[in-house]
Backbone as a chain_set.jsonl record, in Angstrom:
{"seq": "EKECFRALCCKGPPPARPEYDLVCIGLTGSGKTSLLSKLCSESPDSVVSTTGFSIKAVPFQNAILNVKELGGADNIRKYWSRYYQGSQGVIFVLDSASSEDDLETARNELHSALQHPQLCTLPFLILANHQDKPAARSVQEVKKYFELEPLARGKRWILQPCSLDDMEALKDSFSQLINLLEDHEAVRM", "coords": {"N": [[141.193, 156.621, 115.52], [139.013, 158.287, 114.657], [137.594, 158.46, 117.057], [139.289, 159.883, 118.668], [139.324, 162.334, 117.362], [136.655, 163.085, 117.683], [136.523, 163.404, 120.419], [138.068, 165.642, 120.743], [136.629, 167.536, 119.324], [133.993, 167.664, 120.306], [133.891, 168.49, 122.846], [133.375, 171.038, 123.395], [133.907, 174.581, 123.914], [136.316, 175.663, 126.373], [135.261, 177.091, 129.532], [134.962, 180.611, 129.48], [137.707, 182.469, 130.601], [137.915, 185.035, 133.014], [139.091, 188.286, 132.092], [141.53, 190.63, 133.095], [142.598, 193.987, 133.202], [145.696, 195.196, 133.852], [148.116, 197.428, 135.295], [151.609, 197.641, 135.276], [154.157, 198.771, 137.241], [157.288, 200.302, 138.285], [160.718, 200.934, 139.193], [163.376, 201.205, 136.723], [165.18, 198.228, 136.222], [164.103, 196.887, 138.326], [163.022, 194.505, 137.73], [160.671, 193.98, 136.35], [160.056, 193.244, 133.629], [161.431, 190.792, 133.367], [160.151, 189.166, 135.283], [157.508, 189.104, 134.305], [157.938, 187.97, 131.796], [158.853, 185.475, 132.491], [156.576, 184.447, 133.713], [155.041, 184.195, 131.473], [156.241, 182.118, 130.336], [158.385, 182.732, 128.683], [161.747, 183.017, 127.453], [163.965, 184.318, 129.822], [166.363, 185.287, 128.971], [166.171, 186.787, 126.727], [165.335, 189.224, 127.462], [164.889, 192.699, 127.276], [165.371, 196.006, 128.502], [162.419, 197.829, 129.189], [161.416, 200.465, 127.216], [159.276, 202.148, 126.454], [156.228, 201.289, 126.679], [154.944, 198.006, 127.228], [152.726, 195.354, 126.334], [151.511, 192.481, 127.835], [149.843, 189.379, 127.691], [149.099, 187.529, 130.349], [148.684, 184.28, 131.156], [146.649, 182.588, 133.5], [145.306, 179.847, 135.445], [142.702, 180.514, 136.261], [142.176, 183.002, 135.252], [142.936, 185.644, 132.893], [145.519, 187.868, 132.681], [145.89, 190.986, 131.42], [148.615, 192.7, 131.052], [149.905, 195.85, 131.254], [152.958, 196.996, 130.926], [154.977, 199.512, 132.18], [157.772, 201.454, 131.261], [160.54, 202.109, 133.479], [162.33, 204.217, 133.632], [163.753, 207.442, 134.554], [162.924, 209.529, 132.807], [160.623, 208.539, 131.765], [158.879, 207.957, 133.773], [157.372, 210.158, 134.543], [155.315, 210.153, 132.795], [153.75, 208.022, 133.407], [151.143, 208.161, 134.52], [149.488, 208.7, 132.408], [148.835, 206.329, 131.348], [147.233, 204.989, 133.068], [144.482, 204.864, 132.941], [141.559, 202.871, 132.818], [142.664, 200.722, 134.079], [142.436, 197.814, 136.161], [143.749, 196.896, 138.257], [146.931, 196.952, 140.009], [150.349, 196.258, 139.588], [153.198, 196.533, 141.398], [156.591, 196.608, 141.178], [159.492, 196.214, 143.069], [162.995, 196.573, 143.652], [164.382, 194.766, 146.019], [166.951, 194.703, 146.787], [168.169, 197.049, 146.192], [169.937, 200.284, 146.077], [169.906, 202.723, 148.771], [169.047, 205.19, 147.79], [167.651, 204.527, 145.424], [165.682, 203.004, 146.536], [164.307, 204.857, 147.986], [163.319, 206.487, 145.948], [161.654, 204.613, 144.726], [159.846, 204.246, 146.771], [158.605, 206.775, 146.876], [157.409, 206.793, 144.35], [155.643, 204.647, 144.578], [154.001, 205.576, 146.616], [152.83, 207.785, 145.324], [151.413, 206.453, 143.358], [149.631, 204.865, 144.849], [148.034, 206.848, 145.811], [146.945, 207.99, 143.622], [144.211, 209.281, 141.751], [143.084, 207.567, 139.791], [143.955, 205.088, 140.507], [143.702, 204.654, 143.211], [141.64, 203.184, 144.39], [142.02, 200.633, 143.619], [143.031, 197.108, 143.608], [146.306, 196.302, 144.761], [149.305, 194.656, 143.943], [152.275, 194.268, 145.442], [155.517, 193.626, 144.736], [158.349, 192.5, 146.26], [161.133, 192.221, 144.854], [164.022, 190.258, 143.737], [164.818, 188.754, 145.931], [166.631, 186.787, 146.156], [169.109, 187.878, 146.235], [172.054, 188.738, 148.105], [171.961, 191.234, 149.389], [169.326, 191.774, 149.756], [166.417, 193.222, 151.206], [164.218, 192.228, 153.83], [160.71, 191.307, 153.651], [159.373, 192.427, 155.807], [161.068, 194.566, 156.461], [160.828, 196.065, 154.134], [158.107, 196.679, 154.193], [157.998, 198.303, 156.421], [159.793, 200.379, 155.753], [158.566, 201.418, 153.493], [156.332, 202.412, 154.587], [153.828, 201.175, 154.519], [151.662, 200.222, 156.033], [150.327, 202.502, 157.396], [149.824, 204.076, 155.104], [148.437, 202.536, 153.239], [146.176, 201.739, 154.459], [143.014, 200.198, 154.68], [142.994, 199.875, 151.996], [143.093, 197.488, 149.289], [145.697, 195.5, 149.313], [148.654, 193.599, 148.619], [151.704, 192.511, 149.808], [154.492, 190.912, 148.692], [157.341, 188.726, 148.875], [159.68, 188.052, 146.232], [161.424, 186.228, 143.63], [163.182, 185.396, 140.617], [163.863, 182.79, 140.82], [161.959, 181.455, 142.242], [159.283, 180.379, 141.179], [156.898, 179.254, 142.006], [156.132, 180.649, 144.307], [155.793, 183.136, 143.158], [153.671, 182.695, 141.395], [151.763, 182.097, 143.257], [151.482, 184.559, 144.544], [150.293, 186.0, 142.473], [147.919, 184.583, 142.265], [146.691, 185.347, 144.616], [146.344, 188.034, 144.025], [144.535, 187.826, 141.898], [142.307, 186.855, 143.257], [141.699, 189.135, 144.788], [141.07, 190.867, 142.692], [138.796, 189.635, 141.635], [137.005, 189.909, 143.788], [136.944, 192.688, 143.941], [135.866, 193.465, 141.466], [133.394, 192.248, 141.664], [132.203, 193.702, 143.662], [131.98, 196.115, 142.411], [130.08, 195.692, 140.447]], "CA": [[141.43, 157.939, 114.931], [137.781, 159.063, 114.709], [137.251, 158.68, 118.456], [140.172, 160.947, 119.149], [138.847, 163.569, 116.758], [135.386, 163.442, 118.292], [136.804, 163.872, 121.779], [138.59, 167.007, 120.642], [135.643, 168.439, 118.76], [132.674, 167.753, 120.906], [133.956, 168.863, 124.251], [132.911, 172.426, 123.545], [134.991, 175.465, 124.336], [136.44, 175.777, 127.824], [134.581, 178.309, 129.993], [135.804, 181.798, 129.274], [138.343, 182.972, 131.821], [137.814, 186.5, 133.059], [140.33, 189.02, 131.779], [141.698, 191.855, 133.878], [143.62, 194.89, 132.673], [146.536, 195.674, 134.953], [149.277, 198.232, 134.942], [152.775, 197.181, 136.045], [155.113, 199.875, 137.345], [158.447, 200.075, 139.136], [161.893, 201.568, 138.61], [164.198, 200.41, 135.818], [166.061, 197.29, 136.927], [163.435, 196.206, 139.433], [162.763, 193.136, 137.279], [159.292, 193.834, 135.851], [160.006, 192.5, 132.361], [161.878, 189.407, 133.585], [159.11, 188.421, 136.005], [156.359, 188.889, 133.412], [158.351, 187.038, 130.739], [158.916, 184.132, 133.072], [155.187, 184.007, 133.899], [154.532, 183.838, 130.14], [157.123, 181.032, 129.877], [159.349, 183.179, 127.672], [163.097, 182.933, 127.994], [164.378, 185.611, 130.394], [167.622, 185.752, 128.367], [165.904, 187.718, 125.622], [164.683, 190.405, 128.022], [165.556, 194.01, 127.209], [164.691, 196.983, 129.342], [161.259, 198.407, 128.502], [161.604, 201.908, 127.112], [158.002, 202.876, 126.468], [155.456, 200.339, 127.459], [154.643, 196.8, 126.462], [151.547, 194.677, 126.884], [151.611, 191.026, 127.807], [148.705, 188.635, 128.237], [149.689, 186.51, 131.219], [147.598, 183.329, 131.405], [146.583, 181.774, 134.713], [144.223, 178.873, 135.32], [141.359, 181.053, 136.476], [142.034, 184.364, 134.701], [144.008, 186.128, 132.021], [145.876, 189.23, 133.073], [146.498, 191.799, 130.362], [149.478, 193.569, 131.852], [150.571, 196.95, 130.557], [154.161, 197.277, 131.708], [155.509, 200.827, 131.83], [159.209, 201.588, 131.519], [160.765, 202.741, 134.777], [163.4, 205.232, 133.617], [163.365, 208.766, 135.066], [162.234, 210.373, 131.829], [159.34, 207.919, 131.399], [157.978, 207.847, 134.927], [156.435, 211.285, 134.645], [154.169, 209.893, 131.898], [153.032, 206.811, 133.829], [149.714, 208.346, 134.817], [148.712, 208.729, 131.155], [148.484, 204.954, 130.979], [146.504, 204.352, 134.167], [143.047, 204.764, 132.691], [141.068, 201.542, 132.443], [143.3, 199.649, 134.856], [141.612, 197.192, 137.199], [144.642, 196.535, 139.353], [148.283, 197.487, 139.853], [151.489, 195.47, 140.062], [154.348, 197.413, 141.624], [157.764, 195.77, 141.43], [160.624, 196.967, 143.589], [164.225, 195.801, 143.834], [164.61, 194.82, 147.47], [168.395, 194.76, 147.039], [168.706, 198.262, 145.558], [170.558, 201.287, 146.942], [168.959, 203.528, 149.564], [168.485, 206.236, 146.922], [166.645, 203.929, 144.543], [164.559, 202.546, 147.361], [163.519, 206.055, 148.333], [162.59, 206.853, 144.727], [160.583, 203.616, 144.555], [158.831, 204.531, 147.79], [157.848, 207.958, 146.435], [156.576, 206.407, 143.195], [154.553, 203.8, 145.06], [153.074, 206.441, 147.35], [151.984, 208.581, 144.424], [150.488, 205.535, 142.67], [148.577, 204.48, 145.8], [147.148, 207.986, 146.05], [146.478, 208.531, 142.349], [142.749, 209.11, 141.667], [142.663, 206.449, 138.937], [144.452, 203.812, 141.042], [143.65, 204.56, 144.676], [140.65, 202.216, 144.894], [142.27, 199.336, 142.976], [143.932, 196.172, 144.288], [147.741, 196.431, 144.469], [150.256, 193.6, 144.288], [153.603, 194.88, 145.546], [156.471, 192.524, 144.739], [159.715, 192.819, 146.707], [161.873, 191.314, 143.973], [165.458, 190.002, 143.961], [165.016, 188.221, 147.284], [167.745, 185.835, 146.126], [170.387, 188.598, 146.342], [172.479, 188.856, 149.512], [171.628, 192.544, 149.982], [167.861, 191.97, 149.75], [165.74, 193.508, 152.475], [163.087, 191.33, 154.065], [159.402, 191.919, 153.425], [159.08, 193.274, 156.975], [161.837, 195.812, 156.308], [160.224, 196.821, 153.026], [156.807, 197.18, 154.644], [158.237, 199.39, 157.361], [160.435, 201.481, 155.042], [157.6, 202.002, 152.559], [155.218, 202.927, 155.399], [152.626, 200.664, 153.853], [150.509, 200.077, 156.941], [149.517, 203.729, 157.499], [149.456, 204.654, 153.812], [147.52, 201.704, 152.454], [145.105, 201.241, 155.327], [141.71, 200.183, 154.028], [143.123, 199.527, 150.577], [143.363, 196.066, 149.07], [147.059, 195.363, 148.792], [149.417, 192.429, 149.029], [153.155, 192.686, 149.65], [155.062, 189.568, 148.656], [158.728, 188.581, 148.413], [159.76, 187.199, 145.042], [162.649, 186.197, 142.827], [162.957, 184.575, 139.42], [164.129, 181.389, 141.163], [160.847, 180.821, 142.945], [158.079, 180.641, 140.39], [155.72, 178.845, 142.765], [155.756, 181.777, 145.174], [155.326, 184.225, 142.296], [152.325, 182.338, 140.924], [150.878, 182.201, 144.419], [151.213, 185.995, 144.718], [149.335, 186.406, 141.448], [146.617, 183.991, 142.615], [146.097, 186.226, 145.635], [145.903, 189.251, 143.331], [143.332, 187.486, 141.123], [141.207, 186.833, 144.237], [141.345, 190.531, 145.088], [140.432, 191.432, 141.498], [137.437, 189.064, 141.547], [136.208, 190.569, 144.827], [136.812, 194.111, 143.607], [134.936, 193.593, 140.33], [132.073, 191.832, 142.135], [131.672, 194.835, 144.435], [131.669, 197.206, 141.464], [128.924, 195.349, 139.591]], "C": [[140.177, 158.816, 115.087], [137.398, 159.429, 116.14], [138.008, 159.898, 118.989], [139.672, 162.298, 118.637], [137.564, 164.044, 117.431], [135.614, 164.016, 119.696], [137.283, 165.328, 121.741], [137.482, 167.98, 120.243], [134.464, 168.714, 119.667], [132.701, 168.209, 122.354], [133.403, 170.267, 124.459], [134.049, 173.285, 124.072], [135.112, 175.47, 125.86], [135.731, 177.049, 128.28], [135.53, 179.502, 129.866], [136.403, 182.234, 130.612], [138.169, 184.479, 131.85], [139.161, 187.125, 132.708], [140.351, 190.299, 132.589], [142.823, 192.681, 133.264], [144.399, 195.49, 133.839], [147.628, 196.576, 134.419], [150.416, 197.773, 135.856], [153.824, 198.289, 136.037], [156.222, 199.528, 138.34], [159.66, 200.672, 138.441], [162.578, 200.626, 137.62], [165.087, 199.485, 136.643], [165.391, 196.572, 138.077], [163.044, 194.774, 139.045], [161.366, 192.893, 136.729], [159.234, 192.92, 134.633], [160.377, 191.041, 132.578], [160.798, 188.579, 134.261], [157.942, 188.098, 135.078], [156.706, 187.89, 132.313], [158.354, 185.618, 131.266], [157.499, 183.583, 133.298], [154.562, 183.592, 132.57], [155.348, 182.695, 129.538], [158.012, 181.455, 128.719], [160.736, 183.106, 128.301], [163.518, 184.288, 128.55], [165.659, 186.148, 129.749], [167.375, 186.822, 127.319], [165.342, 189.043, 126.133], [165.526, 191.659, 127.793], [164.727, 194.984, 128.02], [163.568, 197.646, 128.545], [161.428, 199.926, 128.439], [160.294, 202.661, 127.03], [157.069, 202.098, 127.343], [155.234, 199.117, 126.593], [153.451, 196.132, 127.123], [151.738, 193.176, 126.738], [150.309, 190.438, 128.344], [149.287, 187.476, 129.035], [148.581, 185.533, 131.625], [147.734, 182.631, 132.761], [145.388, 180.845, 134.565], [142.852, 179.536, 135.364], [141.175, 182.474, 135.944], [143.168, 184.643, 133.722], [144.276, 187.573, 132.419], [146.53, 189.929, 131.888], [147.307, 192.895, 131.048], [150.173, 194.584, 130.959], [151.763, 197.343, 131.418], [154.769, 198.596, 131.234], [156.986, 200.889, 132.183], [159.458, 202.419, 132.773], [161.833, 203.819, 134.81], [162.853, 206.598, 134.052], [162.494, 209.528, 134.082], [160.893, 209.796, 131.401], [158.351, 207.986, 132.55], [156.968, 208.978, 135.006], [155.212, 211.091, 133.739], [153.341, 208.687, 132.339], [151.527, 207.036, 133.898], [148.859, 208.414, 133.544], [148.188, 207.346, 130.787], [147.635, 204.26, 132.04], [145.043, 204.063, 133.834], [142.647, 203.345, 132.262], [141.693, 200.406, 133.225], [142.339, 199.119, 135.908], [142.446, 196.761, 138.402], [146.052, 196.99, 139.013], [149.297, 196.468, 140.371], [152.651, 196.447, 140.211], [155.533, 196.53, 141.991], [158.892, 196.652, 141.964], [161.803, 196.025, 143.77], [164.601, 195.875, 145.304], [166.107, 194.826, 147.816], [169.008, 196.059, 146.513], [169.319, 199.213, 146.583], [169.482, 202.043, 147.713], [168.263, 204.567, 148.674], [167.365, 205.676, 146.042], [165.427, 203.483, 145.334], [163.665, 203.73, 147.719], [162.701, 206.514, 147.128], [161.409, 205.907, 144.528], [159.462, 203.898, 145.556], [157.963, 205.716, 147.362], [156.905, 207.609, 145.289], [155.391, 205.559, 143.645], [153.518, 204.646, 145.803], [152.209, 207.241, 146.383], [151.018, 207.687, 143.648], [149.318, 205.169, 143.588], [147.573, 205.61, 146.021], [146.559, 208.56, 144.76], [144.98, 208.264, 142.186], [142.311, 207.907, 140.826], [143.07, 205.088, 139.504], [144.08, 203.576, 142.494], [142.634, 203.548, 145.199], [140.958, 200.797, 144.413], [143.135, 198.421, 143.843], [145.377, 196.369, 143.817], [148.464, 195.145, 144.841], [151.633, 194.241, 144.274], [154.605, 193.745, 145.698], [157.853, 193.024, 145.144], [160.629, 191.814, 146.01], [163.34, 191.192, 144.393], [165.738, 189.539, 145.387], [166.19, 187.244, 147.339], [169.102, 186.534, 146.25], [170.754, 188.78, 147.813], [172.027, 190.157, 150.173], [170.117, 192.767, 150.133], [167.321, 192.257, 151.142], [164.545, 192.569, 152.613], [161.78, 192.077, 153.778], [159.033, 192.84, 154.586], [159.799, 194.618, 156.866], [161.22, 196.698, 155.231], [158.916, 197.465, 153.491], [156.994, 198.399, 155.539], [158.79, 200.623, 156.625], [159.433, 202.192, 154.126], [156.368, 202.554, 153.274], [153.884, 202.461, 154.832], [151.427, 200.6, 154.78], [149.687, 201.368, 157.029], [149.001, 204.21, 156.15], [148.342, 203.853, 153.144], [146.385, 201.155, 153.312], [143.762, 201.298, 154.599], [141.786, 199.88, 152.548], [143.35, 198.022, 150.474], [144.764, 195.951, 148.5], [147.723, 194.13, 149.386], [150.883, 192.79, 148.815], [153.775, 191.306, 149.737], [156.533, 189.605, 148.262], [158.725, 187.791, 147.11], [161.158, 187.225, 144.45], [162.357, 185.285, 141.643], [163.13, 183.097, 139.731], [162.907, 180.684, 141.713], [159.527, 181.121, 142.252], [156.806, 180.264, 141.14], [155.208, 180.009, 143.612], [155.186, 182.91, 144.33], [153.902, 183.938, 141.815], [151.311, 182.454, 142.056], [150.504, 183.673, 144.674], [150.162, 186.462, 143.72], [147.957, 185.789, 141.696], [145.908, 184.858, 143.643], [145.566, 187.508, 144.991], [144.607, 188.977, 142.559], [142.117, 187.407, 142.059], [140.74, 188.243, 144.572], [140.605, 191.162, 143.911], [138.992, 190.931, 141.374], [136.526, 189.751, 142.551], [135.896, 192.005, 144.425], [135.784, 194.303, 142.495], [133.513, 193.223, 140.768], [131.402, 192.985, 142.9], [131.223, 195.945, 143.497], [130.415, 196.955, 140.653], [127.64, 195.981, 140.119]], "O": [[140.258, 159.94, 115.581], [136.944, 160.54, 116.413], [137.459, 160.785, 119.643], [139.608, 163.275, 119.384], [137.396, 165.23, 117.714], [134.974, 164.989, 120.095], [136.936, 166.131, 122.607], [137.405, 169.097, 120.753], [133.997, 169.847, 119.783], [131.661, 168.303, 123.007], [133.011, 170.634, 125.567], [135.032, 172.774, 124.609], [134.114, 175.299, 126.559], [135.608, 177.993, 127.5], [136.731, 179.398, 130.113], [135.701, 182.352, 131.616], [138.266, 185.133, 130.812], [140.221, 186.565, 132.991], [139.331, 190.968, 132.751], [143.858, 192.15, 132.862], [143.847, 196.189, 134.689], [148.014, 196.499, 133.252], [150.217, 197.545, 137.049], [154.315, 198.694, 134.984], [156.104, 198.588, 139.127], [159.635, 200.892, 137.23], [162.388, 199.411, 137.669], [165.675, 199.903, 137.641], [166.014, 195.742, 138.74], [162.772, 193.939, 139.907], [160.918, 191.75, 136.645], [158.473, 191.953, 134.6], [159.722, 190.147, 132.042], [160.549, 187.436, 133.877], [157.444, 186.972, 135.06], [155.877, 187.061, 131.938], [157.922, 184.683, 130.592], [157.254, 182.394, 133.096], [153.666, 182.748, 132.534], [155.168, 182.346, 128.371], [158.358, 180.636, 127.867], [160.879, 183.13, 129.523], [163.444, 185.297, 127.848], [166.013, 187.312, 129.943], [168.238, 187.657, 127.047], [164.923, 189.889, 125.343], [166.723, 191.677, 128.081], [163.523, 194.799, 128.198], [163.742, 197.981, 127.373], [161.564, 200.589, 129.466], [160.234, 203.783, 127.533], [157.091, 202.209, 128.569], [155.325, 199.188, 125.367], [153.197, 196.318, 128.313], [152.08, 192.673, 125.668], [149.746, 190.931, 129.321], [149.89, 186.561, 128.475], [147.654, 185.903, 132.345], [148.809, 182.147, 133.115], [144.557, 181.026, 133.675], [141.952, 179.174, 134.606], [140.129, 183.085, 136.163], [144.203, 183.977, 133.723], [143.36, 188.393, 132.484], [147.588, 189.516, 131.413], [146.761, 193.876, 131.552], [150.918, 194.236, 130.043], [151.613, 197.937, 132.485], [155.042, 198.777, 130.047], [157.406, 200.443, 133.251], [158.685, 203.322, 133.092], [162.207, 204.291, 135.883], [161.659, 206.871, 133.934], [161.468, 210.099, 134.451], [160.105, 210.479, 130.747], [157.141, 208.062, 132.34], [155.846, 208.789, 135.477], [154.201, 211.776, 133.895], [152.334, 208.367, 131.707], [150.738, 206.227, 133.409], [147.647, 208.208, 133.598], [147.233, 207.207, 130.023], [147.349, 203.069, 131.921], [144.443, 203.135, 134.377], [143.32, 202.714, 131.448], [141.303, 199.25, 133.06], [141.537, 199.864, 136.472], [141.916, 196.321, 139.422], [146.337, 197.367, 137.876], [149.127, 195.893, 141.446], [153.037, 197.11, 139.248], [155.495, 195.798, 142.979], [159.206, 197.696, 141.392], [161.629, 194.83, 144.012], [165.077, 196.904, 145.783], [166.483, 194.939, 148.983], [170.229, 196.163, 146.398], [169.237, 198.985, 147.79], [168.304, 202.008, 147.358], [167.059, 204.794, 148.788], [166.288, 206.261, 145.927], [164.293, 203.573, 144.864], [162.439, 203.621, 147.751], [161.535, 206.885, 147.265], [160.303, 206.34, 144.203], [158.28, 203.799, 145.226], [156.738, 205.669, 147.473], [155.76, 208.058, 145.25], [154.274, 205.727, 143.155], [152.313, 204.455, 145.638], [151.001, 207.369, 146.585], [149.915, 208.12, 143.313], [148.162, 205.162, 143.163], [146.417, 205.371, 146.37], [145.768, 209.503, 144.799], [144.519, 207.154, 142.45], [141.282, 207.294, 141.113], [142.589, 204.054, 139.041], [144.128, 202.443, 142.972], [142.752, 203.096, 146.337], [140.239, 199.859, 144.757], [143.878, 198.891, 144.705], [145.634, 196.574, 142.631], [148.259, 194.605, 145.929], [152.107, 194.699, 143.234], [154.553, 192.989, 146.668], [158.449, 193.861, 144.465], [160.865, 190.713, 146.506], [163.825, 191.911, 145.268], [166.762, 189.887, 145.976], [166.685, 186.912, 148.416], [170.132, 185.868, 146.357], [169.881, 188.954, 148.663], [171.744, 190.185, 151.371], [169.685, 193.827, 150.586], [167.712, 191.624, 152.123], [163.941, 192.169, 151.618], [161.753, 193.304, 153.677], [158.452, 193.905, 154.379], [159.221, 195.669, 157.14], [161.105, 197.913, 155.392], [158.653, 198.637, 153.219], [156.264, 199.385, 155.441], [158.333, 201.747, 156.834], [159.454, 203.416, 154.002], [155.468, 203.1, 152.637], [152.943, 203.241, 154.684], [150.303, 200.889, 154.37], [148.484, 201.347, 156.769], [147.875, 204.697, 156.052], [147.421, 204.422, 152.558], [145.712, 200.202, 152.917], [143.417, 202.307, 153.984], [140.761, 199.651, 151.907], [143.745, 197.37, 151.44], [144.993, 196.271, 147.334], [147.402, 193.687, 150.489], [151.254, 193.312, 147.764], [153.607, 190.606, 150.736], [156.935, 190.41, 147.421], [157.853, 186.946, 146.905], [161.96, 188.116, 144.729], [161.406, 184.503, 141.665], [162.617, 182.243, 139.009], [162.818, 179.457, 141.662], [158.763, 181.99, 142.672], [155.758, 180.877, 140.939], [154.015, 180.311, 143.629], [154.222, 183.566, 144.725], [153.041, 184.818, 141.825], [150.164, 182.851, 141.85], [149.353, 183.984, 144.98], [149.256, 187.219, 144.066], [146.939, 186.401, 141.373], [144.699, 185.081, 143.566], [144.498, 188.006, 145.349], [143.691, 189.799, 142.567], [141.024, 187.842, 141.695], [139.541, 188.514, 144.632], [139.637, 191.899, 144.099], [138.084, 191.697, 141.051], [135.405, 190.134, 142.216], [134.765, 192.477, 144.544], [134.934, 195.191, 142.571], [132.543, 193.816, 140.297], [130.195, 193.204, 142.79], [130.228, 196.626, 143.745], [129.756, 197.899, 140.217], [126.575, 195.801, 139.528]]}, "num_chains": 1, "name": "protein.A"}
């Protein structure tokens, strides 16, 4: 009994993981809340659409991401930029199986985020979600349609396919983002 207690007590605190403040944007229905809930090991069944914004601390082995998720409805999107200040990185979620109209709206929103003065130098993780749906466009199609190569040249960005079914791939995408964040913060120091 005592041995066990000592082992727990005397190990000392684990090294502090760095924390990064991120903003998560994307149209309503793109799956932002579900993806973040699943990363936090919360049940996706309890997910409701985000109407204002919500903050989640998403734990990873080597970092904690404090993600400010902004609702994606038309009437909220115009206020997104009010919440950008202090962000160290951006997660943009798009529904790769959405209608042409929604895809175009998502493209415009992503373009304005990539060019926004408070975000333009930050690392971006762009998630092409709902890859498990039959209508999903491939990452190549998304990259071409969103004109990412010319627009994001010289920026630190990652475009990854994802779906709720493939948590390994999602975690891998976030590991890549954490690497970019570490590099970015090191350069800023």
